[in-house]
Coordinates of C-alpha atoms and ligand atoms in Angstrom, one line a residue:
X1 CA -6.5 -17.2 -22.9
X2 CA -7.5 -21.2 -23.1
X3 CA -10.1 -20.7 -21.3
X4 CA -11.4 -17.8 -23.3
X5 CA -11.1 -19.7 -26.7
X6 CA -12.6 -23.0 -24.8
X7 CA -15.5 -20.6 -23.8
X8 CA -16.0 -19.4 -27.4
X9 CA -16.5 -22.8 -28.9
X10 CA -17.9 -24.3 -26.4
X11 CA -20.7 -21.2 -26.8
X12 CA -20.9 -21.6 -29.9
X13 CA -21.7 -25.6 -29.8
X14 CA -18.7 -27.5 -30.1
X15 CA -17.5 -30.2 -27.9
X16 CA -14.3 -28.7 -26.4
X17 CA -11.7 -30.2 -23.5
X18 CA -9.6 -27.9 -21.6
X19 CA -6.6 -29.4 -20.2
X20 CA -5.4 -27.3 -17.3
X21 CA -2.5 -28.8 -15.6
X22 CA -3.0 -26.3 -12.4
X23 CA -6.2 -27.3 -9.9
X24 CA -9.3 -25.6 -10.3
X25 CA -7.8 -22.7 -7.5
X26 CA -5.0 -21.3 -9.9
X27 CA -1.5 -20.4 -8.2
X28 CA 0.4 -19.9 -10.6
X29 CA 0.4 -18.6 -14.1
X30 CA 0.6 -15.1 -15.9
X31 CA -3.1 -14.5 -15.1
X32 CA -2.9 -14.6 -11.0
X33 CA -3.9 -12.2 -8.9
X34 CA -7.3 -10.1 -8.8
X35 CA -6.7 -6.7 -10.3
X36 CA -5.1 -5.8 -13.8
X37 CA -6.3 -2.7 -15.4
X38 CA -9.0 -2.7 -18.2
X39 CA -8.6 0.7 -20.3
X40 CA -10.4 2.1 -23.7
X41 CA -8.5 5.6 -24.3
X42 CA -6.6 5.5 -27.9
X43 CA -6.7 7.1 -31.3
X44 CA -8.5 6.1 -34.4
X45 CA -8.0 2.2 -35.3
X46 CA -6.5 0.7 -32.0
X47 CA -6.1 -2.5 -31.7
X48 CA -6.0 -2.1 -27.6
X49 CA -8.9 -0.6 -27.5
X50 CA -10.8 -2.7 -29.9
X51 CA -9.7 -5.6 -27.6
X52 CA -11.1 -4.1 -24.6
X53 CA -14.3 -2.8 -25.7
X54 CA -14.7 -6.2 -27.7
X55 CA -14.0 -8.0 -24.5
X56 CA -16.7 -5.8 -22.3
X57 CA -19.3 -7.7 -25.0
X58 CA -18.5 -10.6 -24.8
X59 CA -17.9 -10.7 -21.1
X60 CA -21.7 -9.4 -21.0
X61 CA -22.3 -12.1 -23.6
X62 CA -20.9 -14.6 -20.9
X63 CA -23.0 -13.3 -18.0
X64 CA -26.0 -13.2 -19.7
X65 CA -25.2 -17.2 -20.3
X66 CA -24.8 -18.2 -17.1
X67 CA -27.9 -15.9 -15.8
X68 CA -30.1 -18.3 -18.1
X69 CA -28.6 -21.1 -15.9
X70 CA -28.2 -19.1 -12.3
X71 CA -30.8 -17.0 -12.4
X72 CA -29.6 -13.5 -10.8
X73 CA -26.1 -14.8 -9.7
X74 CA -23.9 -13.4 -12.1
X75 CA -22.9 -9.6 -12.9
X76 CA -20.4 -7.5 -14.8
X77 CA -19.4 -5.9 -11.9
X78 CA -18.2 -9.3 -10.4
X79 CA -15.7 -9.0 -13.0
X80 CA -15.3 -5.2 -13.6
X81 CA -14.4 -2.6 -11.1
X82 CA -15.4 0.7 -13.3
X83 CA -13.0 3.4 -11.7
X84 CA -11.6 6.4 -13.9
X85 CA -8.1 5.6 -15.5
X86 CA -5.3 8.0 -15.1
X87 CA -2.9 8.2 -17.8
X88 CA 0.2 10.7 -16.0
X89 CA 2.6 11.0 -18.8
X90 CA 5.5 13.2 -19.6
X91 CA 5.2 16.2 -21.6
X92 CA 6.9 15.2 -24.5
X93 CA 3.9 12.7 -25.3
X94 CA 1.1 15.3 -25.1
X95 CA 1.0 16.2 -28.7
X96 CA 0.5 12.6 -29.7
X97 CA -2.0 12.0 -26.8
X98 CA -3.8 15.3 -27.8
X99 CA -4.4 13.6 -31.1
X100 CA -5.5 10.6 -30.2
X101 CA -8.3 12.5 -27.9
X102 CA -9.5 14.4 -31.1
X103 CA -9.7 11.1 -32.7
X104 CA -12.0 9.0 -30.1
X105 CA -15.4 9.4 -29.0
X106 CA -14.7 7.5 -24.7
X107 CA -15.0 10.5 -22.2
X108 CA -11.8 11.9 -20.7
X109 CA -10.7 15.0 -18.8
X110 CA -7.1 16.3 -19.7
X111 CA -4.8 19.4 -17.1
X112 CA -1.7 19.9 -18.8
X113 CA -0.6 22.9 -16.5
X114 CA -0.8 23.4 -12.7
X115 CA -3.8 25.4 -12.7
X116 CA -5.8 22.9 -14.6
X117 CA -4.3 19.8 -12.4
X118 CA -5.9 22.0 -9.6
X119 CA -9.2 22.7 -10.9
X120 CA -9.8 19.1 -12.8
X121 CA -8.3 16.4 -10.4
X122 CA -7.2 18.9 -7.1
X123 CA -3.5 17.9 -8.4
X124 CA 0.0 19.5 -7.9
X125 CA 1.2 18.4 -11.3
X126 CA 5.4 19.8 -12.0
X127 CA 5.5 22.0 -15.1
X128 CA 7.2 18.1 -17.1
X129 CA 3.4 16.5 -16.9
X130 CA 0.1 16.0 -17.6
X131 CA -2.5 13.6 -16.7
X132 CA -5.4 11.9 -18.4
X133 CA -8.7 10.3 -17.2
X134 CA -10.4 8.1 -18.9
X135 CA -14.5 7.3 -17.4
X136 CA -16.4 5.1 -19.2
X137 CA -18.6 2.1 -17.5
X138 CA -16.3 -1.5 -17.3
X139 CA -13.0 1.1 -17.6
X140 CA -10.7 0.7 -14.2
X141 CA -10.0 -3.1 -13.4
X142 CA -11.0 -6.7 -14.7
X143 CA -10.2 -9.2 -12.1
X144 CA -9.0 -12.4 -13.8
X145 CA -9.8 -15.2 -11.1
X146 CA -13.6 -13.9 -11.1
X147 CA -13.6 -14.3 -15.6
X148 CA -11.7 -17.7 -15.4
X149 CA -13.7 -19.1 -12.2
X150 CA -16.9 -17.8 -14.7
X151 CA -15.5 -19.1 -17.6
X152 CA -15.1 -22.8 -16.8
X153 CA -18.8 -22.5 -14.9
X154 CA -20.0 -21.8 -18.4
X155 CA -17.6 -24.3 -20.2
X156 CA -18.9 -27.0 -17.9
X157 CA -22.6 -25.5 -18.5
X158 CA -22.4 -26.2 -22.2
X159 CA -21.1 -29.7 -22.1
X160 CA -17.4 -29.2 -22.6
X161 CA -15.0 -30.9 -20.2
X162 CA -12.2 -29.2 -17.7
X163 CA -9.8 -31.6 -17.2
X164 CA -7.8 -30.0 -14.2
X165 CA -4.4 -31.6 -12.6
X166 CA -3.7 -32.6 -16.4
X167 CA -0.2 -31.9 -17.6
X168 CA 0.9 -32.0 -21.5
X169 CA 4.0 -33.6 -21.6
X170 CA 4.5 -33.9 -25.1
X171 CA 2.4 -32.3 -28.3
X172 CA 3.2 -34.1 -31.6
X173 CA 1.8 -33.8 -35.5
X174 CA 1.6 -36.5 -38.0
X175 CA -0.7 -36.9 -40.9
X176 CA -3.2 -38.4 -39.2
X177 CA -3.4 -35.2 -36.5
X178 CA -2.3 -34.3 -33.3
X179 CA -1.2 -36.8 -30.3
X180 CA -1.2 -35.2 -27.3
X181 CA 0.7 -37.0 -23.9
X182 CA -0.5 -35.8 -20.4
X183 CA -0.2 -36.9 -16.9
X184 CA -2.6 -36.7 -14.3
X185 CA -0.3 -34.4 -11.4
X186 CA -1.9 -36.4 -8.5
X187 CA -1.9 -40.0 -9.6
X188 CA 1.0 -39.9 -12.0
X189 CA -1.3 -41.4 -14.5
X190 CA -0.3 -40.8 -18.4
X191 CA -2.9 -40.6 -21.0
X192 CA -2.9 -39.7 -24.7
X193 CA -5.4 -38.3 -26.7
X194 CA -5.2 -38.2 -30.5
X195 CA -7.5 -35.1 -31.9
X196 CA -7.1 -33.2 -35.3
X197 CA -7.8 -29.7 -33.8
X198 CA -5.6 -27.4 -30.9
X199 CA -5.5 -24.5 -29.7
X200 CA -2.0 -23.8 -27.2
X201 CA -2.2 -21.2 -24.9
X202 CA 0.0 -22.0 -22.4
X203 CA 1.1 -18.4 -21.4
X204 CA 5.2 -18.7 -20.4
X205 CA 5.2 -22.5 -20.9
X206 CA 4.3 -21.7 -24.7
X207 CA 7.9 -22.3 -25.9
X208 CA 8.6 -25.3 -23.7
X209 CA 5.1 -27.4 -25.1
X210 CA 5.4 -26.4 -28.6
X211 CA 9.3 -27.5 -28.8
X212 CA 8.2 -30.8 -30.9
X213 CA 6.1 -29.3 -33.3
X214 CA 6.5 -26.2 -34.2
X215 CA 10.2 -25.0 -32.2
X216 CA 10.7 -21.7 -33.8
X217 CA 7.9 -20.5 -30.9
X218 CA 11.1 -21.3 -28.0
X219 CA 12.8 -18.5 -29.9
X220 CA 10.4 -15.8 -30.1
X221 CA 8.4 -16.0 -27.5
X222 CA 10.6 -14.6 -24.4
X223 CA 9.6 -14.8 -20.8
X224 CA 10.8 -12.8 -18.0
X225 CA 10.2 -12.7 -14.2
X226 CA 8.0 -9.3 -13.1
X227 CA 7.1 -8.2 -9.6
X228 CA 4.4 -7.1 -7.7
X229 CA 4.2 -5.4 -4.8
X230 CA 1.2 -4.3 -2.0
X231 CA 0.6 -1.8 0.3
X232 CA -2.0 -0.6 2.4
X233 CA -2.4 2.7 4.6
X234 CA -1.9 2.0 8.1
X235 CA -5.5 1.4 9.7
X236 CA -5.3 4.4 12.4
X237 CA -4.0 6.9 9.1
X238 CA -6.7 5.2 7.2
X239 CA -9.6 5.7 9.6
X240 CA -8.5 9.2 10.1
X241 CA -8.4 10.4 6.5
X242 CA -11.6 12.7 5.9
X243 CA -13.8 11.1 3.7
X244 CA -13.2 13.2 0.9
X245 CA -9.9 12.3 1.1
X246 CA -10.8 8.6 0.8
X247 CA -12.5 9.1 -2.3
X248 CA -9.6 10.9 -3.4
X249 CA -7.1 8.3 -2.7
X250 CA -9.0 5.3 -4.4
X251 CA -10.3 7.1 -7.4
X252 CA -6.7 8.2 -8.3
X253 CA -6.4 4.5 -9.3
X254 CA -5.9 2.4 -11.6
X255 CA -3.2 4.4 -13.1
X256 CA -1.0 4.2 -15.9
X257 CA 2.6 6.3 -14.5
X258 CA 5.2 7.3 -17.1
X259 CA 6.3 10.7 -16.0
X260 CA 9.8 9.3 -15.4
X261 CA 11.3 9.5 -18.3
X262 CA 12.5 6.5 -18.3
X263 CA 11.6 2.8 -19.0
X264 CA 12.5 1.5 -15.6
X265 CA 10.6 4.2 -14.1
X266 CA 7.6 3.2 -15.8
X267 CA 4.7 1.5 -13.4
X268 CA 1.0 0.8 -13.2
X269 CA -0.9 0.7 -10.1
X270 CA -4.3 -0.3 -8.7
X271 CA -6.6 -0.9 -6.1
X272 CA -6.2 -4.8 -5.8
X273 CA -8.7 -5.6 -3.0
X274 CA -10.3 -3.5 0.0
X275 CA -10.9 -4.4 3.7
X276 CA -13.8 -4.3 5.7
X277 CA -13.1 -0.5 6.1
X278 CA -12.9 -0.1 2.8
X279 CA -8.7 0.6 3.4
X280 CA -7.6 -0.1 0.0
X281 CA -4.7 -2.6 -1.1
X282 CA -2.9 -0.6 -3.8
X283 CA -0.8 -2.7 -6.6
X284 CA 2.2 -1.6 -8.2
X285 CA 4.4 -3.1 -10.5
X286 CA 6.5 -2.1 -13.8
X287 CA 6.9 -3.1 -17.3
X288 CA 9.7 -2.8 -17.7
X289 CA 10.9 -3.7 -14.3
X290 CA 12.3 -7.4 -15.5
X291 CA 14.8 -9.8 -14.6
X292 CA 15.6 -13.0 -16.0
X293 CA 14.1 -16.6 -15.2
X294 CA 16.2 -19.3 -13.6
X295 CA 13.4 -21.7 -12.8
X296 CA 10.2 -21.1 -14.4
X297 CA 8.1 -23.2 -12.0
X298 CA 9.2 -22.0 -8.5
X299 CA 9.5 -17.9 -10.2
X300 CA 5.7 -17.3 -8.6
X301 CA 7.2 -18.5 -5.1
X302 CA 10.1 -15.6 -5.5
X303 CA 10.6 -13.3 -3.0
X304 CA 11.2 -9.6 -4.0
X305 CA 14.3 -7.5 -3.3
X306 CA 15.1 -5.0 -0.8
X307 CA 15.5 -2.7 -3.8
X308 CA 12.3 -3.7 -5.7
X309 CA 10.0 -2.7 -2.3
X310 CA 12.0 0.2 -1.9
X311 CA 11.4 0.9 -5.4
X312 CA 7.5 0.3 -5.4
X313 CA 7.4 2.6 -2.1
X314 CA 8.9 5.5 -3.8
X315 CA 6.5 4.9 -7.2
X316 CA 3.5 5.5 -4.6
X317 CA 4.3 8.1 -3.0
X318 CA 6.1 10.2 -5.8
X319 CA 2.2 10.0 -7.1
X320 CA 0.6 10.9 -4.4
X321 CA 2.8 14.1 -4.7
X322 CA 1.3 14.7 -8.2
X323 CA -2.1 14.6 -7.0
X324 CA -1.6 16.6 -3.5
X325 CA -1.9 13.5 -1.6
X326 CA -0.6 14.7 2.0
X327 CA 0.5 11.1 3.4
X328 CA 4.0 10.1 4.2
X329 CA 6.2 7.3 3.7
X330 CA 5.4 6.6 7.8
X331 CA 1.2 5.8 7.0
X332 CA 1.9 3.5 4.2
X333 CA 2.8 0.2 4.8
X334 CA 4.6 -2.9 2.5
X335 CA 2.4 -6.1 3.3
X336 CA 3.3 -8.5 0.6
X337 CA 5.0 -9.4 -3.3
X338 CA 4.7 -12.0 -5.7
X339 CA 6.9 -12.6 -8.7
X340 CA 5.1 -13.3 -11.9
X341 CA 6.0 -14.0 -15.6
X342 CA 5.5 -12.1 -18.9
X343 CA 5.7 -13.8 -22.0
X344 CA 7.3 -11.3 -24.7
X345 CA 7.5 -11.5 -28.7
X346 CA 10.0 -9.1 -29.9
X347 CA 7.6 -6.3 -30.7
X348 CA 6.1 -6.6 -27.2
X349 CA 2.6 -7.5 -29.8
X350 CA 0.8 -10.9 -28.5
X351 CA 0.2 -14.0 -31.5
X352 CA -3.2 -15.0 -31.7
X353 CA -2.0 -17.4 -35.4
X354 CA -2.2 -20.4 -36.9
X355 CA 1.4 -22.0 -36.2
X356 CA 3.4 -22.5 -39.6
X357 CA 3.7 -26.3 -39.8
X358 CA 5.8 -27.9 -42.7
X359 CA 6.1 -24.4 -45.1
X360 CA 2.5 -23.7 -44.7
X361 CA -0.5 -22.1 -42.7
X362 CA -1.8 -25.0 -40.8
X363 CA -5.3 -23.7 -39.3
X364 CA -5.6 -26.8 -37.3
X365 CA -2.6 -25.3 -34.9
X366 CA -3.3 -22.1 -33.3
X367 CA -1.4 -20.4 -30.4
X368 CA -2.1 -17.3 -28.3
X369 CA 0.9 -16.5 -26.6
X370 CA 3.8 -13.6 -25.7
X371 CA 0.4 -11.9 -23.9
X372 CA 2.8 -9.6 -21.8
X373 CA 1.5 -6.9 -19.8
X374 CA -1.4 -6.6 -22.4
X375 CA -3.4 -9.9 -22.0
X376 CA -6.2 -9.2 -19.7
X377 CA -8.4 -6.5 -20.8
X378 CA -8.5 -8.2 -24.1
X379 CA -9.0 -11.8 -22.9
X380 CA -12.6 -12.5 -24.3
X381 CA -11.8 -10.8 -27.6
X382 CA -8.2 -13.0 -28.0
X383 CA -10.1 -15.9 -27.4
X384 CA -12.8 -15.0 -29.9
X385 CA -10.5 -14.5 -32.5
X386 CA -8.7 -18.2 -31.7
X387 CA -12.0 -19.9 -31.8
X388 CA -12.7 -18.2 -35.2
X389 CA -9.6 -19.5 -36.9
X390 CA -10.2 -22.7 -35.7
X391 CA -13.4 -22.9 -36.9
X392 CA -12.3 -21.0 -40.5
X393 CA -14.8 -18.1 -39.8
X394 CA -14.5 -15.1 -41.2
X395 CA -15.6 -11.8 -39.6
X396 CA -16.0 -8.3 -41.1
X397 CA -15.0 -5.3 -39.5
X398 CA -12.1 -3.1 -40.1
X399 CA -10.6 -3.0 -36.6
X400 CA -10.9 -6.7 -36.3
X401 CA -9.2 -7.1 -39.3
X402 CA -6.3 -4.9 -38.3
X403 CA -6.0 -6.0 -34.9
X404 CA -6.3 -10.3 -36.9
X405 CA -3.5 -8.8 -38.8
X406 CA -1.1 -7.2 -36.5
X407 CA -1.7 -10.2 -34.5
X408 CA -1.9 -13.3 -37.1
X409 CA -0.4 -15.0 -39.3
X410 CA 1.8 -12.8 -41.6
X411 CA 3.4 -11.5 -39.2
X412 CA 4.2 -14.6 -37.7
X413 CA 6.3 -15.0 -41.1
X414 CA 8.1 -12.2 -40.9
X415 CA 9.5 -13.3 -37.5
X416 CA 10.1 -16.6 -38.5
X417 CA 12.1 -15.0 -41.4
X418 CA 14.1 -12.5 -39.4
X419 CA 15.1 -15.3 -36.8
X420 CA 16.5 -17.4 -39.7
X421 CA 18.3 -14.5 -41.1
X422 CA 19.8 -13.4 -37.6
X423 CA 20.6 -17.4 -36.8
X424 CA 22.6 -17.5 -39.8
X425 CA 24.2 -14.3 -39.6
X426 CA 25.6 -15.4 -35.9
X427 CA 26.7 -18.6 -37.4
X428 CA 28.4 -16.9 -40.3
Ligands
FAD501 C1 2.4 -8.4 -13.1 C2 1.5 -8.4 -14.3 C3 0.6 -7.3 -14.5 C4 -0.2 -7.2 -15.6 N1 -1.0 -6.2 -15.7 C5 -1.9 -6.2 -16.7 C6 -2.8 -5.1 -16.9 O1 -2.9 -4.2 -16.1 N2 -3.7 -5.2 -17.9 C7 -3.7 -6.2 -18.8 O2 -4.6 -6.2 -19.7 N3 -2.9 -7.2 -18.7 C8 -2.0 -7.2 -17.7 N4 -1.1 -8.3 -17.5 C9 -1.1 -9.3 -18.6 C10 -2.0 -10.4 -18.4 O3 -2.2 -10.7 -17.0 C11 -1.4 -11.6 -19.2 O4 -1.2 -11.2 -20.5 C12 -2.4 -12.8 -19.2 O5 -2.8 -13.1 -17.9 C13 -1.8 -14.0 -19.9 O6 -2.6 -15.0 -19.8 P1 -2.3 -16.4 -20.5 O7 -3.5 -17.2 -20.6 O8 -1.5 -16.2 -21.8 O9 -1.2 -17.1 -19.5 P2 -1.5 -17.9 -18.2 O10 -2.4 -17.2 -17.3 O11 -0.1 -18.2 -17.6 O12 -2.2 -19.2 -18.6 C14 -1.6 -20.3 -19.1 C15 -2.3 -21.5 -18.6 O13 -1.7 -22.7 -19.1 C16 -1.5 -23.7 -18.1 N5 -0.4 -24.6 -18.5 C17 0.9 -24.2 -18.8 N6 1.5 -25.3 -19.2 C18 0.7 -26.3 -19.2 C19 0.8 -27.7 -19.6 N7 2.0 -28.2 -20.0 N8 -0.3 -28.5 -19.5 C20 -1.5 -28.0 -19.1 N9 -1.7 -26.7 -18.8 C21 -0.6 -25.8 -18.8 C22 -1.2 -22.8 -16.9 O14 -1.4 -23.6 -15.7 C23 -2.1 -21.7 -17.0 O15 -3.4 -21.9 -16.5 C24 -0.2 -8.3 -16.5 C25 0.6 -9.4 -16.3 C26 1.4 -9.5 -15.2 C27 2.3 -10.7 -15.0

């Protein structure tokens, strides 16, 4: 999300420096990895898929950039995998889904019975579900190290400075602006740098660097430790699958799984990678499958559970049931987890906002934070939105104005307001 809103500005002329406190190779963070699933499918007015389709602009905006500066080097699909999305959902969410196809215009095939799982998607769907897919060009998966690694090319390309290695310590405001303390992670060297303008997007660390200025953030912003798991087919299943079968298997991701009925149940899964034979390295991870954070820093370095791989195994193949799938728990094998983080506010909605600062709006703070499970396919659009506050600019456009809104500042208020009135209410 820094990076994004460093990009904007930096596009847009000004003179920007991005403090990174991580290398230029980035290990850890809520953005890691190479896969997270970019989707447009919603009804009239969504902010999701505003933030998606605003981002595959931009992101074109971006490559166009650095193809004026690299001739030929750069293309969308280095960022974008277009797959079809499948949406498999339980029944009771078909009338709402059924509604929001009416109201959108992106191209989707529906079965909501067995005989049109068969003839649609060749899928054994149980009597409880249905599935959706969603095929539109740039819908499937945005890889994140590809759109920062492009983003700080571009950054750098304008004039703006990286400065990598560089930890903020301490972020404090006076009336004379902001001082900001760092320390260089290899030489142990401290430097401030007094500036009247930020923008904090420090994804779990949010809370932690925002504790001397504006501390309310601590409090709503949650984080919580998430897992990943992958698996790949055993090569000598994989190289004897017909090829039809291939197809099969990778366009059935990414996919969006909630026919469990339950919130634990829930997962989303994708093709992360592929090998030289094209084997795919399938994803899977859940929502709402969350545990609490002892150490932030080592979390990435986490192993997973017995019970979380077990759990991840059965999400797989339970789909592959769905869409006829014949291949057993035997072909598939578990080669590897990570832990990651998710940064929550209590609605589970990111803030893109200028902080409240001494009663007021203050437009010379703004955070993006609590990005959850939602941060990716938007990224270009979040950051767009954080450079315009910055800069006071002020956009038309009704979905840009609801998603500002459901995103900004007022809300922001509210939140404030109903942590005062639960604080005092515990200390009553
Ligand atoms: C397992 C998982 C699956 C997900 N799946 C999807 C998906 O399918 N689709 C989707 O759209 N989104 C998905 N997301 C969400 C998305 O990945 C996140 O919302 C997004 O990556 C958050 O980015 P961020 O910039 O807020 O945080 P981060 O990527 O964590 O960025 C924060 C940056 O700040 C730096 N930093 C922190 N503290 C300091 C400091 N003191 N000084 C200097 N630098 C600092 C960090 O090094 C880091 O580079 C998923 C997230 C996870 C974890």
């Amino acid at each position: 999300m820094g990076s994004s809103a460093a990009w904007q500005l930096a596009d847009e002329g000004l003179k920007v420096t991005l403090l990174e406190k991580q290398s230029n190779i980035y290990t850890s963070g809520s953005s890691l990895g190479e896969a997270r699933i970019a989707r447009s499918f919603g009804g009239k007015n969504d902010k999701w898929s505003y933030l998606h389709n605003r981002t595959v602009d931009l992101a074109k905006n971006l490559i166009a950039y650095l193809n004026t500066t690299e001739p030929d080097s750069h293309s969308m699909t280095d960022i974008y995998n277009t797959s079809p999305v499948t949406y498999i959902r339980n029944k009771s969410r078909l009338e709402s889904v059924q509604n929001q196809i009416s109201e959108q215009t992106d191209s989707v095939l529906i079965a909501t019975n067995m005989e049109e799982g068969l003839e649609l998607f060749d899928a054994n769907l149980p009597d409880s579900v249905f599935l959706l897919r969603e095929y539109k060009e740039f819908s499937g998966t945005i890889n994140p190290s590809k759109i920062i690694q492009k983003m700080h090319l571009a950054i750098q390309h304008k004039g703006s400075t990286i400065s990598y290695n560089t930890k903020v310590t301490k972020l404090v405001k006076d009336k004379s602006g902001f001082k900001i303390e760092m320390i260089d992670t290899y030489s142990n060297e401290k430097k401030i740098i007094l500036t009247d303008k930020v923008i904090v997007a420090a994804g779990p660390y949010n809370g932690e660097l925002l504790l001397n200025t504006v501390p309310y953030f601590d409090k709503l912003i949650d984080i919580k430790r998430v897992f990943v798991s992958f698996f790949r087919l055993k090569a000598d299943t994989w190289n004897t699958l017909e090829d039809s079968i291939k197809e099969k298997l990778v366009d059935a991701y990414p996919c969006i799984n909630s026919t469990s009925g339950t919130r634990e149940g829930a997962n989303f899964s994708m093709v992360e990678s592929r090998d030289d034979t094209g084997n795919p390295l399938i994803k899977i991870g859940g929502h709402f499958q969350r545990s609490e954070i002892h150490e932030l820093d080592s979390t990435w370095k986490q192993k997973l559970s017995e019970e979380e791989i077990e759990w991840s195994r059965k999400h797989i193949l339970r789909y592959w049931k769905f869409i006829d799938l014949d291949i057993d728990n035997d072909d598939l094998k578990y080669e590897s987890g990570y832990s990651c983080v998710y940064s929550l506010s209590k609605n589970e909605v990111p803030y893109i906002t200028p902080a409240k600062f001494d009663g007021k709006m203050d437009p010379s703070l703004i955070v993006l934070g609590a990005l959850s499970g939602v941060g990716a396919k938007g990224c270009l659009a979040y950051g767009e939105l954080a450079a315009n506050y910055i800069q006071d600019k002020k956009i038309a456009g009704e979905l840009y104005q609801i998603t500002k809104e459901a995103l900004g500042y007022d809300r922001l208020v509210n939140d404030i307001l109903a942590l005062s009135e639960t604080e005092e209410t515990k200390s009553h």
